[in-house]
XYZ file of C-alpha atoms in Angstrom:
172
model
C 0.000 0.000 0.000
C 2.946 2.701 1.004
C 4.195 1.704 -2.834
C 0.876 2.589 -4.461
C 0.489 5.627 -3.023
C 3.844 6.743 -3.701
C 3.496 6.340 -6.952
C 0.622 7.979 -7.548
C 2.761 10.815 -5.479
C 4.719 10.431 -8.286
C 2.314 11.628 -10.743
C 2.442 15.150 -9.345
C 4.558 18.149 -9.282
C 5.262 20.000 -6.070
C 3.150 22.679 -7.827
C 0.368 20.515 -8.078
C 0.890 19.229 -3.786
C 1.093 22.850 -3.169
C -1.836 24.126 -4.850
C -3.921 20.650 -3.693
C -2.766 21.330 0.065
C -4.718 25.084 -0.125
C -7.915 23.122 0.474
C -6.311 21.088 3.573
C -5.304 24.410 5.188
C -8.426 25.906 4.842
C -10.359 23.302 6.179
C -7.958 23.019 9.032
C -8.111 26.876 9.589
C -12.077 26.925 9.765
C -12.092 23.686 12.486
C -13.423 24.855 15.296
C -10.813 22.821 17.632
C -7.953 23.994 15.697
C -9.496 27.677 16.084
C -9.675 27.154 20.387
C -5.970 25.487 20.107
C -3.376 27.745 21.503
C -0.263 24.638 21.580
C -0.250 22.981 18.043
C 1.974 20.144 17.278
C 2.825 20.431 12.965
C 5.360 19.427 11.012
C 7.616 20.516 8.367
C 6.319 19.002 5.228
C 8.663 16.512 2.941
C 7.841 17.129 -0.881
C 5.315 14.338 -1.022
C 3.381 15.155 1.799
C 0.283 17.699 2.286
C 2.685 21.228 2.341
C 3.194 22.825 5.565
C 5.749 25.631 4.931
C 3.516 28.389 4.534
C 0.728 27.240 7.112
C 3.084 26.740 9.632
C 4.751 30.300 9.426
C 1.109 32.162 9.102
C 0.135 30.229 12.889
C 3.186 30.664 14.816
C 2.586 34.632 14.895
C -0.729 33.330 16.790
C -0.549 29.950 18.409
C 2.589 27.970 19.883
C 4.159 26.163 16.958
C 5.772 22.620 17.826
C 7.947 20.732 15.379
C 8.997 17.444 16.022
C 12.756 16.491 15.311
C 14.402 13.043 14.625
C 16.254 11.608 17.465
C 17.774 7.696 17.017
C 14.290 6.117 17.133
C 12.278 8.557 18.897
C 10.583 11.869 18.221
C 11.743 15.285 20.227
C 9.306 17.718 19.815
C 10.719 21.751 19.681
C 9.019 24.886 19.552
C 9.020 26.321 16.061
C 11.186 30.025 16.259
C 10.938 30.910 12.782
C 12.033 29.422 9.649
C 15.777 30.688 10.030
C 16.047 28.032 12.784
C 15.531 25.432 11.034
C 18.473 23.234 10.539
C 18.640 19.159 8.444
C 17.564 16.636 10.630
C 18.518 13.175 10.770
C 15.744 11.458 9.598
C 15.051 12.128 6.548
C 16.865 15.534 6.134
C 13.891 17.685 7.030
C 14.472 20.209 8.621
C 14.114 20.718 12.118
C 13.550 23.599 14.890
C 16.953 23.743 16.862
C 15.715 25.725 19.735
C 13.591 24.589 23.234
C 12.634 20.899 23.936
C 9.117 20.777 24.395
C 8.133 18.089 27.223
C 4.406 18.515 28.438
C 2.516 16.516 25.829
C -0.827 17.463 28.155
C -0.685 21.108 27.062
C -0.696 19.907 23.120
C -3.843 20.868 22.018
C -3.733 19.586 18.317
C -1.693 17.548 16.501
C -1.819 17.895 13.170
C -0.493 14.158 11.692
C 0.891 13.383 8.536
C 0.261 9.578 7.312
C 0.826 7.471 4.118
C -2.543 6.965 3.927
C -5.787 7.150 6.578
C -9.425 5.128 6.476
C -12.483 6.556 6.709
C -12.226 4.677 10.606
C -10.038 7.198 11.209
C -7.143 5.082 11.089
C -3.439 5.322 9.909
C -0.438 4.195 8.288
C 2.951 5.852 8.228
C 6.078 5.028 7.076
C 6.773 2.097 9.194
C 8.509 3.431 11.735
C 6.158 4.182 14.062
C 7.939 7.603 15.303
C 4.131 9.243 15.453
C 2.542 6.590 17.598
C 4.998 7.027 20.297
C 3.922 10.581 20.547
C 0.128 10.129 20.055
C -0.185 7.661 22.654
C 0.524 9.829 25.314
C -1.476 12.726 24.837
C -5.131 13.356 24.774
C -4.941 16.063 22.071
C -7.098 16.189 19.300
C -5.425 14.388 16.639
C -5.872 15.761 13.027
C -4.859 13.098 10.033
C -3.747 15.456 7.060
C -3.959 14.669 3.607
C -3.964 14.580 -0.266
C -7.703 12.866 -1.511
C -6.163 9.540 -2.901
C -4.694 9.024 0.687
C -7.958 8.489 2.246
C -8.791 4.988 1.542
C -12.124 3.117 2.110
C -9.829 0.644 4.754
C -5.788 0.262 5.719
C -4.274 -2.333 7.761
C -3.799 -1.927 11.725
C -1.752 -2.818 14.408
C -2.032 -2.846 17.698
C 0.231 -0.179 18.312
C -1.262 2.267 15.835
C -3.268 5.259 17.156
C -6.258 6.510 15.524
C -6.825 9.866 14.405
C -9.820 12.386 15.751
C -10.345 13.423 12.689
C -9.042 13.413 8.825
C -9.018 16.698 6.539
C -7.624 15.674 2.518
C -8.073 17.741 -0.046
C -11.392 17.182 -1.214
C-alpha cells in the first residue's frame, strides 16, 4: 500500500501538492478545535506530503508552533522560532527547529499528523517506523490526520500499536 500511493505521489509536481494542500489548510483553519488550540503540534512538510511551509509560518505569529525532530528512534518535539532556525535533521533531512525541547505533551492541544494513507475509521499508516505513535499515545490532544484525496482509503491495515486519528481533513 505505502508503494501505491507513492506512486501515484509520483504523478504530481510539487506545484500541483502545493496548490492541492490550499484546500487542507483551509479546512484546518475553519475547524473549530484547531481555532480554540493555543499549543499545536505540525510538522515541516517533505515534498510528497500535504505542504506545511507556509501554514506553519502564518500560525506561529498566533498559536505555539511545535515541530517534532528526529532523534535515534524517537521523536523530540521543539518549539518552532521561525524558519531561520531550522536546521537538516537526521531522519530524513527535514528540517528541524533547533531551539527549546518541548516536554508537556498534556498542554498539546492539536496535533496535526501526517500519514501514508488514513481510512475513513479514522485510522493510519505511516512510514513504518512508528515515530508518530509514540507521541500520540501519550497525549489526549485532538489528533488531526492530514492529507492529499487519494490518501484516504475506504480501509488500511492496523496494528495494535497504531493510534487513531480524531479526525481526517484531505483535499477534497
Amino acid at each position: 500500500m505505502r508503494k501505491q500511493i507513492r506512486e501515484i505521489k509520483k504523478q504530481y509536481t510539487l506545484e500541483d501538492k502545493k496548490r492541492m494542500s490550499a484546500s487542507v489548510w483551509q479546512q484546518v483553519e475553519h475547524n473549530e478545535v484547531f481555532q480554540r488550540a493555543r499549543v499545536v503540534l505540525a510538522y515541516w512538510s517533505m515534498d510528497d506530503e500535504v505542504f506545511t511551509h507556509d501554514f506553519v509560518c502564518k500560525w506561529a505569529e498566533e498559536k505555539t508552533i511545535l515541530l517534532p525532530c528526529v532523534k535515534g528512534d524517537e521523536l523530540e518535539i521543539r518549539y518552532f522560532d521561525g524558519r531561520e532556525k531550522l536546521c537538516p535533521g537526521e531522519g530524513y533531512a527535514i528540517p528541524e527547529p533547533v531551539g527549546r525541547l518541548f516536554t508537556d505533551l498534556n498542554k498539546i492541544d492539536v496535533i496535526l499528523v501526517p500519514g501514508v494513507a488514513f481510512d475513513r475509521t479514522l485510522n493510519r499508516l505511516g512510514r513504518g517506523k512508528g515515530f508518530y505513535d509514540k507521541i500520540l499515545s501519550q497525549t489526549k490532544a485532538c489528533k488531526i490526520g492530514i492529507c492529499f484525496d487519494f490518501q484516504l482509503l475506504d480501509r488500511i491495515p492496523t496494528e495494535v500499536h497504531d493510534v487513531r486519528m480524531t479526525q481526517v481533513i484531505s483535499s477534497r
